[in-house]
Coordinates of N, CA, C and O and ligand atoms in Angstrom, one line a residue:
X241 N 11.9 -11.4 16.5 CA 11.2 -12.7 16.2 C 10.0 -12.5 15.3 O 9.9 -13.2 14.3
X242 N 9.2 -11.5 15.7 CA 8.0 -11.3 14.8 C 8.4 -10.9 13.4 O 7.9 -11.3 12.4
X243 N 9.5 -10.1 13.4 CA 10.0 -9.6 12.0 C 10.5 -10.8 11.2 O 10.3 -10.8 10.0
X244 N 11.2 -11.7 11.8 CA 11.7 -12.9 11.1 C 10.5 -13.7 10.5 O 10.5 -14.1 9.3
X245 N 9.5 -13.9 11.3 CA 8.3 -14.6 10.8 C 7.6 -13.8 9.7 O 7.1 -14.4 8.7
X246 N 7.6 -12.5 9.9 CA 6.8 -11.7 8.9 C 7.4 -11.7 7.5 O 6.7 -11.4 6.5
X247 N 8.7 -12.0 7.4 CA 9.3 -11.9 6.1 C 8.8 -13.0 5.2 O 8.9 -13.0 4.0
X248 N 8.1 -14.0 5.8 CA 7.5 -15.1 5.0 C 6.0 -14.8 4.8 O 5.3 -15.6 4.1
X249 N 5.5 -13.8 5.5 CA 4.0 -13.6 5.5 C 3.7 -12.1 5.7 O 3.3 -11.7 6.8
X250 N 4.0 -11.2 4.8 CA 3.8 -9.8 5.0 C 2.3 -9.5 5.0 O 1.5 -10.0 4.2
X251 N 1.9 -8.8 5.9 CA 0.4 -8.4 6.1 C 0.2 -7.0 5.4 O 1.1 -6.1 5.6
X252 N -0.9 -6.9 4.8 CA -1.1 -5.6 4.1 C -2.3 -4.9 4.7 O -3.2 -5.5 5.3
X253 N -2.3 -3.6 4.5 CA -3.4 -2.7 4.8 C -3.7 -1.8 3.6 O -2.8 -1.2 3.1
X254 N -5.0 -1.8 3.2 CA -5.4 -1.0 2.1 C -6.1 0.2 2.7 O -6.9 0.1 3.5
X255 N -5.7 1.4 2.1 CA -6.3 2.7 2.6 C -6.7 3.5 1.3 O -5.8 3.7 0.5
X256 N -7.9 4.0 1.3 CA -8.4 4.9 0.2 C -8.3 6.3 0.7 O -9.0 6.7 1.6
X257 N -7.4 7.1 0.0 CA -7.3 8.5 0.4 C -8.2 9.5 -0.3 O -8.0 10.7 -0.2
X258 N -9.1 8.9 -1.1 CA -10.0 9.8 -1.8 C -10.2 9.4 -3.3 O -10.5 10.2 -4.1
X259 N -10.1 8.1 -3.5 CA -10.2 7.6 -4.9 C -11.7 7.6 -5.4 O -12.6 7.8 -4.6
X260 N -11.9 7.4 -6.7 CA -13.2 7.2 -7.3 C -13.7 5.8 -7.0 O -14.8 5.5 -7.5
X261 N -13.0 5.0 -6.4 CA -13.2 3.6 -6.0 C -12.8 2.6 -7.2 O -13.0 1.4 -7.0
X262 N -12.4 3.2 -8.3 CA -12.0 2.3 -9.4 C -10.8 1.5 -9.0 O -10.8 0.2 -9.2
X263 N -9.8 2.1 -8.4 CA -8.6 1.3 -8.0 C -8.9 0.5 -6.8 O -8.3 -0.6 -6.6
X264 N -9.8 0.9 -5.9 CA -10.2 0.1 -4.8 C -10.8 -1.2 -5.2 O -10.5 -2.3 -4.6
X265 N -11.6 -1.2 -6.3 CA -12.2 -2.4 -6.8 C -11.1 -3.4 -7.2 O -11.2 -4.6 -7.0
X266 N -10.1 -2.8 -7.8 CA -9.0 -3.7 -8.3 C -8.2 -4.3 -7.1 O -7.7 -5.4 -7.2
X267 N -8.0 -3.5 -6.1 CA -7.3 -4.0 -4.9 C -8.2 -5.1 -4.2 O -7.7 -6.2 -3.8
X268 N -9.5 -4.9 -4.2 CA -10.4 -5.9 -3.6 C -10.3 -7.1 -4.4 O -10.4 -8.3 -3.9
X269 N -10.3 -7.0 -5.7 CA -10.2 -8.1 -6.6 C -9.0 -9.0 -6.3 O -9.0 -10.2 -6.3
X270 N -7.9 -8.2 -6.1 CA -6.6 -8.9 -5.8 C -6.7 -9.8 -4.5 O -6.0 -10.8 -4.4
X271 N -7.6 -9.4 -3.6 CA -7.7 -10.1 -2.4 C -8.7 -11.3 -2.5 O -8.9 -12.0 -1.5
X272 N -9.3 -11.5 -3.6 CA -10.2 -12.6 -3.8 C -9.5 -13.9 -4.2 O -8.3 -13.8 -4.6
X273 N -10.1 -15.1 -4.1 CA -9.5 -16.3 -4.5 C -9.0 -16.3 -5.9 O -8.1 -17.1 -6.3
X274 N -9.6 -15.5 -6.8 CA -9.2 -15.5 -8.2 C -7.7 -15.2 -8.3 O -7.0 -15.8 -9.1
X275 N -7.2 -14.2 -7.6 CA -5.8 -13.9 -7.6 C -5.0 -14.5 -6.5 O -3.7 -14.6 -6.6
X276 N -5.6 -14.8 -5.4 CA -5.1 -15.7 -4.4 C -3.7 -15.2 -3.9 O -2.7 -15.9 -4.0
X277 N -3.6 -13.9 -3.4 CA -2.4 -13.4 -2.9 C -1.9 -14.1 -1.6 O -0.8 -14.0 -1.2
X278 N -2.8 -14.9 -1.0 CA -2.4 -15.6 0.2 C -1.4 -16.6 -0.1 O -0.7 -17.1 0.8
X279 N -1.2 -17.0 -1.3 CA -0.1 -18.0 -1.6 C 1.2 -17.3 -1.4 O 2.2 -18.0 -1.3
X280 N 1.3 -16.0 -1.4 CA 2.5 -15.3 -1.0 C 2.6 -15.0 0.5 O 3.5 -14.3 0.9
X281 N 1.7 -15.5 1.2 CA 1.6 -15.3 2.6 C 1.0 -14.0 3.0 O 1.0 -13.6 4.2
X282 N 0.4 -13.3 2.0 CA -0.2 -12.0 2.3 C -1.6 -12.1 2.9 O -2.4 -12.9 2.4
X283 N -1.8 -11.4 4.0 CA -3.1 -11.3 4.6 C -3.6 -9.9 4.8 O -2.8 -9.0 5.1
X284 N -4.8 -9.6 4.5 CA -5.3 -8.3 4.6 C -5.7 -7.9 6.0 O -6.4 -8.7 6.7
X285 N -5.2 -6.9 6.6 CA -5.4 -6.5 8.0 C -6.1 -5.1 8.0 O -5.9 -4.3 7.1
X286 N -6.8 -4.8 9.1 CA -7.4 -3.5 9.3 C -6.6 -2.6 10.2 O -6.9 -1.4 10.3
X287 N -5.7 -3.2 11.0 CA -5.0 -2.5 12.0 C -3.6 -2.2 11.5 O -2.8 -3.1 11.2
X288 N -3.2 -0.9 11.4 CA -1.8 -0.5 10.9 C -0.7 -1.1 11.7 O 0.4 -1.4 11.2
X289 N -1.0 -1.3 13.0 CA 0.0 -1.9 13.9 C 0.3 -3.4 13.5 O 1.3 -3.9 14.0
X290 N -0.5 -4.0 12.8 CA -0.3 -5.4 12.4 C 0.2 -5.4 10.9 O 0.4 -6.5 10.4
X291 N 0.3 -4.3 10.2 CA 0.6 -4.3 8.8 C 2.1 -4.1 8.5 O 2.8 -3.6 9.3
X292 N 2.5 -4.7 7.4 CA 3.8 -4.5 6.9 C 3.9 -3.7 5.6 O 4.8 -3.0 5.3
X293 N 2.8 -3.9 4.8 CA 2.8 -3.2 3.5 C 1.5 -2.4 3.4 O 0.4 -2.9 3.7
X294 N 1.6 -1.1 3.0 CA 0.4 -0.2 2.9 C 0.1 -0.1 1.4 O 1.0 0.3 0.6
X295 N -1.1 -0.5 1.0 CA -1.5 -0.3 -0.4 C -2.4 0.9 -0.4 O -3.5 0.9 0.2
X296 N -2.0 2.0 -1.0 CA -2.8 3.3 -0.9 C -3.4 3.6 -2.3 O -2.7 3.5 -3.3
X297 N -4.7 3.9 -2.3 CA -5.4 4.2 -3.6 C -5.9 5.7 -3.5 O -6.3 6.1 -2.4
X298 N -5.9 6.3 -4.6 CA -6.6 7.6 -4.7 C -5.6 8.8 -4.5 O -4.5 8.6 -3.9
X299 N -6.0 10.0 -5.0 CA -5.2 11.2 -4.7 C -5.4 11.5 -3.2 O -6.4 11.0 -2.6
X300 N -4.5 12.1 -2.6 CA -4.6 12.4 -1.1 C -5.4 13.7 -0.9 O -5.0 14.8 -1.2
X301 N -6.7 13.5 -0.4 CA -7.5 14.7 -0.2 C -7.0 15.3 1.1 O -6.4 14.7 2.0
X302 N -7.3 16.6 1.3 CA -6.8 17.3 2.5 C -7.5 16.7 3.8 O -6.8 16.6 4.8
X303 N -8.7 16.1 3.6 CA -9.3 15.5 4.8 C -8.6 14.2 5.1 O -8.6 13.7 6.3
X304 N -8.0 13.5 4.1 CA -7.4 12.2 4.4 C -5.9 12.3 4.8 O -5.3 11.4 5.3
X305 N -5.4 13.5 4.6 CA -3.9 13.7 4.8 C -3.5 13.3 6.2 O -2.6 12.5 6.4
X306 N -4.2 13.8 7.2 CA -3.7 13.5 8.6 C -3.9 12.0 8.9 O -3.1 11.4 9.6
X307 N -5.0 11.4 8.4 CA -5.2 10.0 8.7 C -4.1 9.1 8.0 O -3.7 8.1 8.6
X308 N -3.7 9.5 6.8 CA -2.7 8.8 6.1 C -1.4 8.9 6.9 O -0.7 7.9 7.1
X309 N -1.0 10.0 7.4 CA 0.2 10.2 8.2 C 0.1 9.3 9.5 O 1.0 8.7 9.9
X310 N -1.1 9.4 10.1 CA -1.2 8.5 11.3 C -1.1 7.1 11.0 O -0.4 6.3 11.8
X311 N -1.7 6.6 9.9 CA -1.5 5.2 9.5 C -0.1 4.8 9.3 O 0.4 3.8 9.8
X312 N 0.6 5.7 8.6 CA 2.0 5.5 8.3 C 2.8 5.4 9.6 O 3.6 4.5 9.8
X313 N 2.6 6.3 10.5 CA 3.4 6.4 11.7 C 3.1 5.2 12.6 O 3.9 4.7 13.4
X314 N 1.9 4.6 12.5 CA 1.5 3.5 13.4 C 2.0 2.2 12.8 O 1.9 1.2 13.5
X315 N 2.3 2.2 11.5 CA 2.8 0.9 10.9 C 4.3 0.7 11.3 O 5.1 1.6 11.1
X316 N 4.6 -0.5 11.9 CA 5.9 -0.7 12.4 C 6.9 -0.8 11.3 O 6.6 -1.2 10.2
X317 N 8.2 -0.4 11.6 CA 9.3 -0.6 10.6 C 9.8 -2.0 10.6 O 9.7 -2.7 11.7
X318 N 10.3 -2.6 9.5 CA 10.3 -1.9 8.2 C 8.9 -2.0 7.5 O 8.3 -3.0 7.7
X319 N 8.6 -1.0 6.8 CA 7.3 -1.0 6.1 C 7.5 -0.6 4.7 O 8.5 0.0 4.3
X320 N 6.5 -1.0 3.9 CA 6.6 -0.7 2.4 C 5.3 0.0 2.1 O 4.2 -0.4 2.5
X321 N 5.5 1.1 1.3 CA 4.3 1.8 0.8 C 4.2 1.7 -0.7 O 5.1 2.0 -1.4
X322 N 3.0 1.2 -1.2 CA 2.8 1.0 -2.6 C 1.6 1.9 -3.0 O 0.5 1.8 -2.5
X323 N 1.9 2.9 -3.9 CA 0.9 3.8 -4.4 C 0.2 3.1 -5.6 O 0.9 2.8 -6.6
X324 N -1.1 2.8 -5.5 CA -1.8 2.0 -6.5 C -2.6 2.9 -7.4 O -3.6 3.5 -6.9
X325 N -2.3 3.0 -8.7 CA -3.0 3.8 -9.6 C -2.4 5.2 -9.9 O -1.5 5.7 -9.1
X326 N -2.9 5.9 -10.9 CA -2.3 7.2 -11.3 C -2.6 8.2 -10.3 O -1.7 9.1 -10.0
X327 N -3.8 8.2 -9.7 CA -4.1 9.2 -8.6 C -3.1 9.1 -7.5 O -2.6 10.1 -7.0
X328 N -2.9 7.9 -7.0 CA -2.0 7.7 -5.8 C -0.6 8.0 -6.2 O 0.2 8.5 -5.4
X329 N -0.2 7.7 -7.5 CA 1.2 7.9 -7.9 C 1.5 9.4 -8.1 O 2.6 9.8 -7.7
X330 N 0.6 10.2 -8.7 CA 1.0 11.6 -8.9 C -0.2 12.5 -8.8 O -0.1 13.7 -9.1
X331 N -1.3 12.1 -8.3 CA -2.5 12.9 -8.1 C -3.3 13.2 -9.4 O -4.4 13.8 -9.3
X332 N -2.8 12.8 -10.5 CA -3.6 13.0 -11.8 C -4.8 12.2 -11.8 O -4.8 11.0 -11.4
X333 N -6.0 12.7 -12.2 CA -6.2 14.0 -12.8 C -6.7 15.1 -11.8 O -7.1 16.1 -12.2
X334 N -6.5 14.8 -10.5 CA -7.0 15.7 -9.4 C -6.0 16.6 -8.8 O -6.2 17.2 -7.8
X335 N -4.7 16.6 -9.3 CA -3.6 17.2 -8.6 C -3.8 18.6 -8.3 O -3.2 19.1 -7.3
X336 N -4.5 19.4 -9.2 CA -4.7 20.8 -8.9 C -6.0 21.2 -8.3 O -6.4 22.4 -8.3
X337 N -6.7 20.2 -7.8 CA -8.0 20.5 -7.1 C -7.7 21.2 -5.7 O -6.7 20.9 -5.1
X338 N -8.5 22.1 -5.3 CA -8.3 22.9 -4.1 C -8.3 22.0 -2.9 O -7.6 22.3 -1.9
X339 N -8.9 20.8 -2.9 CA -9.0 19.9 -1.8 C -8.1 18.7 -1.8 O -8.3 17.8 -1.1
X340 N -7.1 18.7 -2.7 CA -6.2 17.6 -2.9 C -4.8 18.0 -2.7 O -4.3 19.0 -3.2
X341 N -4.0 17.2 -1.9 CA -2.6 17.5 -1.7 C -1.8 17.0 -2.9 O -0.7 17.5 -3.1
X342 N -2.2 16.0 -3.6 CA -1.5 15.5 -4.8 C -1.4 14.0 -4.6 O -2.2 13.3 -4.0
X343 N -0.3 13.4 -5.1 CA 0.0 12.0 -4.9 C 0.4 11.6 -3.5 O 0.6 12.5 -2.7
X344 N 0.5 10.3 -3.2 CA 0.8 9.9 -1.9 C 2.1 10.4 -1.4 O 2.3 10.7 -0.3
X345 N 3.1 10.5 -2.4 CA 4.5 10.9 -2.0 C 4.6 12.4 -1.6 O 5.6 12.8 -1.2
X346 N 3.5 13.1 -1.7 CA 3.5 14.5 -1.2 C 3.3 14.5 0.3 O 3.4 15.5 1.0
X347 N 2.8 13.3 0.8 CA 2.5 13.3 2.3 C 3.4 12.3 3.0 O 3.8 12.6 4.1
X348 N 3.6 11.1 2.4 CA 4.5 10.1 3.1 C 5.4 9.5 2.0 O 5.1 9.6 0.8
X349 N 6.5 8.9 2.5 CA 7.5 8.3 1.5 C 6.8 7.1 0.8 O 6.1 6.3 1.4
X350 N 7.0 6.9 -0.5 CA 6.5 5.8 -1.3 C 7.6 5.0 -1.8 O 8.6 5.5 -2.3
X351 N 7.5 3.7 -1.7 CA 8.5 2.8 -2.2 C 8.3 2.3 -3.7 O 9.2 2.1 -4.4
X352 N 7.0 2.1 -4.0 CA 6.7 1.6 -5.4 C 5.4 2.3 -5.9 O 4.5 2.6 -5.1
X353 N 5.4 2.4 -7.2 CA 4.2 3.0 -7.9 C 3.6 2.0 -8.9 O 4.4 1.4 -9.6
X354 N 2.3 1.9 -8.9 CA 1.6 1.1 -9.9 C 0.8 2.0 -10.8 O -0.1 2.6 -10.3
X355 N 1.2 2.1 -12.1 CA 0.5 3.0 -12.9 C -0.9 2.4 -13.4 O -1.1 1.2 -13.2
X356 N -1.7 3.3 -13.9 CA -3.0 2.8 -14.5 C -4.2 3.5 -13.9 O -4.2 3.9 -12.7
X357 N -5.2 3.7 -14.7 CA -6.4 4.3 -14.3 C -7.6 3.4 -14.9 O -8.0 3.6 -16.0
X358 N -8.0 2.4 -14.2 CA -7.5 2.0 -12.9 C -6.3 1.0 -13.1 O -6.2 0.5 -14.2
X359 N -5.6 0.8 -12.0 CA -4.5 -0.1 -12.1 C -5.0 -1.5 -12.0 O -6.0 -1.8 -11.3
X360 N -4.4 -2.4 -12.8 CA -4.9 -3.8 -12.9 C -4.5 -4.6 -11.7 O -3.4 -4.4 -11.2
X361 N -5.3 -5.6 -11.3 CA -4.9 -6.4 -10.2 C -3.5 -7.1 -10.4 O -2.7 -7.3 -9.5
X362 N -3.3 -7.5 -11.7 CA -2.0 -8.2 -12.0 C -0.9 -7.3 -11.8 O 0.2 -7.7 -11.3
X363 N -1.0 -6.0 -12.1 CA 0.0 -5.0 -11.9 C 0.3 -4.8 -10.4 O 1.4 -4.7 -10.0
X364 N -0.8 -4.7 -9.7 CA -0.6 -4.6 -8.2 C 0.1 -5.8 -7.6 O 1.0 -5.7 -6.8
X365 N -0.3 -7.0 -8.1 CA 0.3 -8.2 -7.6 C 1.8 -8.2 -7.9 O 2.6 -8.6 -7.1
X366 N 2.1 -7.8 -9.2 CA 3.5 -7.8 -9.6 C 4.3 -6.8 -8.7 O 5.4 -7.2 -8.2
X367 N 3.7 -5.7 -8.4 CA 4.4 -4.7 -7.5 C 4.6 -5.3 -6.1 O 5.6 -5.2 -5.5
X368 N 3.5 -6.0 -5.6 CA 3.6 -6.5 -4.3 C 4.7 -7.6 -4.2 O 5.5 -7.7 -3.3
X369 N 4.7 -8.5 -5.2 CA 5.7 -9.6 -5.2 C 7.1 -9.0 -5.2 O 8.0 -9.5 -4.5
X370 N 7.3 -8.0 -6.1 CA 8.7 -7.4 -6.2 C 8.9 -6.6 -4.9 O 10.0 -6.6 -4.4
X371 N 7.9 -6.0 -4.4 CA 8.0 -5.3 -3.1 C 8.3 -6.1 -1.9 O 9.0 -5.7 -1.0
X372 N 7.9 -7.4 -1.9 CA 8.2 -8.3 -0.8 C 9.7 -8.4 -0.7 O 10.3 -8.4 0.4
X373 N 10.4 -8.6 -1.9 CA 11.9 -8.7 -1.9 C 12.5 -7.4 -1.3 O 13.4 -7.5 -0.5
X374 N 12.0 -6.3 -1.7 CA 12.5 -5.0 -1.2 C 12.3 -4.9 0.3 O 13.1 -4.5 1.1
X375 N 11.1 -5.3 0.7 CA 10.7 -5.3 2.1 C 11.6 -6.2 2.9 O 12.0 -5.9 4.1
X376 N 11.9 -7.4 2.4 CA 12.8 -8.4 3.1 C 14.1 -7.7 3.3 O 14.8 -7.9 4.4
X377 N 14.6 -7.0 2.3 CA 16.0 -6.4 2.4 C 15.9 -5.3 3.5 O 16.8 -5.2 4.3
X378 N 14.8 -4.6 3.6 CA 14.7 -3.6 4.6 C 14.7 -4.3 6.0 O 15.3 -3.8 6.9
X379 N 14.0 -5.4 6.1 CA 13.9 -6.1 7.4 C 15.3 -6.6 7.8 O 15.7 -6.5 8.9
X380 N 16.1 -7.1 6.8 CA 17.5 -7.6 7.1 C 18.4 -6.5 7.5 O 19.2 -6.6 8.4
X381 N 18.3 -5.3 6.8 CA 19.1 -4.1 7.2 C 18.8 -3.7 8.6 O 19.7 -3.3 9.3
X382 N 17.5 -3.8 8.9 CA 17.1 -3.4 10.3 C 17.7 -4.3 11.4 O 18.1 -3.8 12.4
X383 N 17.8 -5.6 11.0 CA 18.4 -6.5 12.0 C 19.9 -6.4 12.1 O 20.4 -6.6 13.2
X384 N 20.6 -6.0 11.0 CA 22.0 -6.0 11.1 C 22.5 -4.6 11.7 O 21.8 -3.7 11.9
Ligands
LIG541 S1 -6.4 6.3 -11.0 FE1 -8.4 6.3 -12.1 S2 -9.6 4.5 -11.3 FE2 -7.8 5.0 -9.8 S3 -8.7 6.3 -8.2 FE3 -7.8 7.6 -9.8 S4 -9.5 8.1 -11.3 FE4 -10.1 6.3 -10.0

């Protein structure tokens, strides 16, 4: 029942795994009335148990690795993971730092990647809107 309702209103959770905050600013901009993602039914949540879509920014630092895995495991299925920005997509330019695991997909599965340093709110919104369709398909597959 909850899953059926959620396909019309996916809730998102934003997590910074070690970014310079450039991409975080763009994600926060996305959540303002200027971009108005609530028209797609999206609401920003702080609890992974209430989230459907994870928006991850930054390279994954070794300190953030365990927290990211915990957030992922606590998010109910079906879930969608969107890596926002070059750091989250592939760890660049920090991929070979001693304290960095790399991009998000080195730690958890990623469904969509948004390029850019920093990634633009329009690009994140585009990924999210396309991601909602992918996420709906996952929800339907889970039901059948
Ligand atoms: S992609 Fe660029 S703006 Fe985004 S966290 Fe990395 S260095 Fe910062």
